[in-house]
Amino acid sequence: METKKETLTITDSRTGKAYELPIENETIRATDLRQIKVKPDDFGIMTYDPAYMATASCKSTITFIDGDKGILLYRGYPIEQLAEKCSFMEVAYLLLNDALPTKAQLDAWTSLITTHTFVHENMKKLMDGFHHDAHPMGMFVSALAALSTFYPTAKKIHDPEERKMTYYRLLGKAPTLAAFAYRHSVGMPYVHPDNELSYAGNFLAMMYRVAEPKFKPNPILEHALDVLFILHADHEQNCSTSAMRSVGSSHVDPYCAAAAAAAALYGPLHGGANEAVLRMLDEIGSKDKIPAFIKEVKEGKGRLMGFGHRVYKNYDPRASIIKRLADQVFEVTGRNPMLDIALELERIALQDEYFIKRKLYPNVDFYSGLIYQAMKFPVDMFPVLFALGRMSGWLAQWQEMLLDSEQKIARPRQIYLGAGKRDVPMLSQRS
Ligand code: ACO
């Protein structure tokens, strides 16, 4: 049966001419607007969309989000089921391979990543060059970029085998670099990876091992960290993923693109939010100070960090999973005293007209910081932990971008509103 082609008809009031633009996937192509001109040598109509509020920059089969219904799917699988039934290694495989692994595939995948956890000894020297109080995210971003110099063949981005090596190396080495950044900041010797441990367990060992011959991670904390990695693994075209795709579209090597993505994640409006939440809770200090704090937020004197999301306007499904996870973690670590402030803040905000009207709900970062803190991660490490999970998503999105024949180097247009052409006056003639 022939389906009726959907179109959008636009009439240009300047010329009276009508144009029919095809609609595909409820979207028109911005370049189809270029035919709308007054004079033949006009550039044609453009769309103006700062911050990409209504512009799709790619077609993707990786992650689906329905922000109004609070739905998040990776390759079609609900985040709740992935968090319950899978390990982070399975989810990373799923994101990069578009299918859940069989037992044999998972074993091979895990083994390949595990055998790439060690870093070149010179990376330690790089770490040693940082000031003792350097922010670990700054160190992590720099270390990712530095990896590009150790693996120059990664530049062959159109070679599938080279790309695979990059996945093993980046997923394998990211936790090692993250832990090295932490150990440097506390003046402790670097701990080499333990390939007998799980992905999350090995990371905990590299973070916290002191003199014990064999570090045994607490299974509940190890599982909680693994789930947190899953929850952060991908989130379609967010700021850092857009950075990965955009920088990667220049065909730079994936280590540099990942460093750019991590840099984007560092910002307090993105991956830095969980750090900002903890600082905010610390600043509030006690429950009785909450009403005054909320008043200030409503007066525009700051934001309620960990609340609000560009896409979720109902609730963030990841926040519900994290809230449950927090209870399990606190049974091992003891209750984080800041939890009471957070719960009360959430209760008050969810009843307040300001937040209701703007559809502001807790996002993934509102409670993740409390878990991290209970697990003894310093606040500075929070965005680094986020990056460890998100690395899998960045790589999957980078791969999809490279294999998409419609993609080119990312290069937005602008509306120029500056001065017209003018002559440069001599220095002595300027006032
Ligand atoms: N606290 C108070 N007011 C807020 C908040 C907040 N957290 N978030 C949004 N608003 C208000 C804005 O002031 C604005 O009000 P107005 O219409 O009266 O001007 C309205 O809600 C809409 O806000 P926008 O900034 O337009 O929303 P946008 O979609 O651009 O921003 C963002 C989304 C950046 C996440 C924002 O909600 C925010 O800054 N939240 C706090 C930081 C945070 O938690 N970030 C983590 C995001 S999740 C992640 O990256 C993993």
CSV table of C-alpha atoms and ligand atoms in Angstrom, one decimal, residues 51 53 232 235 238-239 265 267-274 276-277 297-298 300 302-313 316 318 354-355 357-366 386 390, ligand 1:
chain,number,residue,atom,x,y,z
A,51,ALA,CA,21.5,25.7,22.2
A,53,MET,CA,16.4,23.5,21.4
A,232,HIS,CA,25.5,7.4,33.3
A,235,HIS,CA,22.0,10.1,27.3
A,238,ASN,CA,23.8,15.9,25.6
A,239,CYS,CA,26.5,18.6,25.8
A,265,LEU,CA,31.2,17.2,31.1
A,267,GLY,CA,30.9,22.2,33.5
A,268,PRO,CA,28.6,22.7,36.5
A,269,LEU,CA,25.5,22.7,34.2
A,270,HIS,CA,26.4,19.2,33.0
A,271,GLY,CA,28.5,16.5,34.7
A,272,GLY,CA,29.8,19.0,37.3
A,273,ALA,CA,26.2,19.2,38.7
A,274,ASN,CA,26.7,16.3,41.2
A,276,ALA,CA,27.6,21.3,42.8
A,277,VAL,CA,24.8,19.5,44.6
A,297,VAL,CA,16.6,30.4,44.2
A,298,LYS,CA,13.1,31.7,43.3
A,300,GLY,CA,17.0,34.2,40.7
A,302,GLY,CA,21.2,30.8,42.1
A,303,ARG,CA,19.8,27.5,41.0
A,304,LEU,CA,18.7,24.4,42.9
A,305,MET,CA,21.5,22.2,41.6
A,306,GLY,CA,20.4,18.6,40.7
A,307,PHE,CA,17.0,19.9,39.7
A,308,GLY,CA,15.7,20.4,36.2
A,309,HIS,CA,16.6,18.9,32.9
A,310,ARG,CA,16.5,20.0,29.2
A,311,VAL,CA,14.7,16.8,28.3
A,312,TYR,CA,13.0,15.3,31.3
A,313,LYS,CA,9.9,17.4,32.2
A,316,ASP,CA,14.3,11.5,35.5
A,318,ARG,CA,17.7,7.4,36.7
A,354,TYR,CA,7.8,27.8,41.1
A,355,PHE,CA,9.3,24.3,40.5
A,357,LYS,CA,5.2,25.4,36.9
A,358,ARG,CA,8.6,25.0,35.3
A,359,LYS,CA,8.5,21.2,35.6
A,360,LEU,CA,11.7,21.0,37.6
A,361,TYR,CA,12.3,17.5,39.2
A,362,PRO,CA,15.4,15.9,40.7
A,363,ASN,CA,17.7,14.7,38.0
A,364,VAL,CA,20.3,11.9,38.1
A,365,ASP,CA,22.8,14.1,39.9
A,366,PHE,CA,20.6,15.0,42.9
A,386,PHE,CA,30.4,10.3,35.6
A,390,ARG,CA,29.7,8.0,29.9
B,1,ACO,N1,16.8,25.9,39.9
B,1,ACO,C1,16.0,26.9,39.7
B,1,ACO,N2,15.4,27.3,38.6
B,1,ACO,C2,15.7,26.6,37.5
B,1,ACO,C3,16.5,25.4,37.5
B,1,ACO,C4,17.0,25.1,38.8
B,1,ACO,N3,17.8,24.0,38.9
B,1,ACO,N4,16.6,24.9,36.3
B,1,ACO,C5,15.8,25.7,35.5
B,1,ACO,N5,15.3,26.7,36.2
B,1,ACO,C6,14.3,27.7,35.8
B,1,ACO,C7,15.0,28.8,34.9
B,1,ACO,O1,15.4,29.8,35.7
B,1,ACO,C8,13.9,29.1,33.9
B,1,ACO,O2,13.0,30.0,34.6
B,1,ACO,P1,12.3,31.2,33.8
B,1,ACO,O3,11.5,30.5,32.8
B,1,ACO,O4,11.6,31.9,34.9
B,1,ACO,O5,13.4,32.0,33.2
B,1,ACO,C9,13.2,27.8,33.7
B,1,ACO,O6,13.4,27.1,34.9
B,1,ACO,C10,13.7,27.1,32.5
B,1,ACO,O7,15.1,26.9,32.6
B,1,ACO,P2,16.2,26.8,31.5
B,1,ACO,O8,17.5,27.2,32.0
B,1,ACO,O9,15.6,27.5,30.2
B,1,ACO,O10,16.2,25.3,31.2
B,1,ACO,P3,17.2,24.5,30.4
B,1,ACO,O11,16.5,23.3,29.7
B,1,ACO,O12,18.0,25.4,29.5
B,1,ACO,O13,18.3,24.0,31.5
B,1,ACO,C11,19.4,22.7,33.1
B,1,ACO,C12,18.4,22.7,31.9
B,1,ACO,C13,20.8,23.3,32.6
B,1,ACO,C14,19.7,21.3,33.5
B,1,ACO,C15,18.9,23.5,34.2
B,1,ACO,O14,17.7,23.0,34.7
B,1,ACO,C16,19.9,23.7,35.4
B,1,ACO,O15,20.7,24.6,35.4
B,1,ACO,N6,19.8,22.8,36.4
B,1,ACO,C17,20.7,22.8,37.5
B,1,ACO,C18,22.0,22.1,37.1
B,1,ACO,C19,21.9,20.6,37.0
B,1,ACO,O16,21.4,20.0,37.9
B,1,ACO,N7,22.5,20.1,35.9
B,1,ACO,C20,22.5,18.6,35.7
B,1,ACO,C21,21.7,18.3,34.5
B,1,ACO,S1,21.6,16.6,34.3
B,1,ACO,C22,23.1,16.2,33.6
B,1,ACO,O17,23.8,16.9,33.0
B,1,ACO,C23,23.5,14.8,33.8
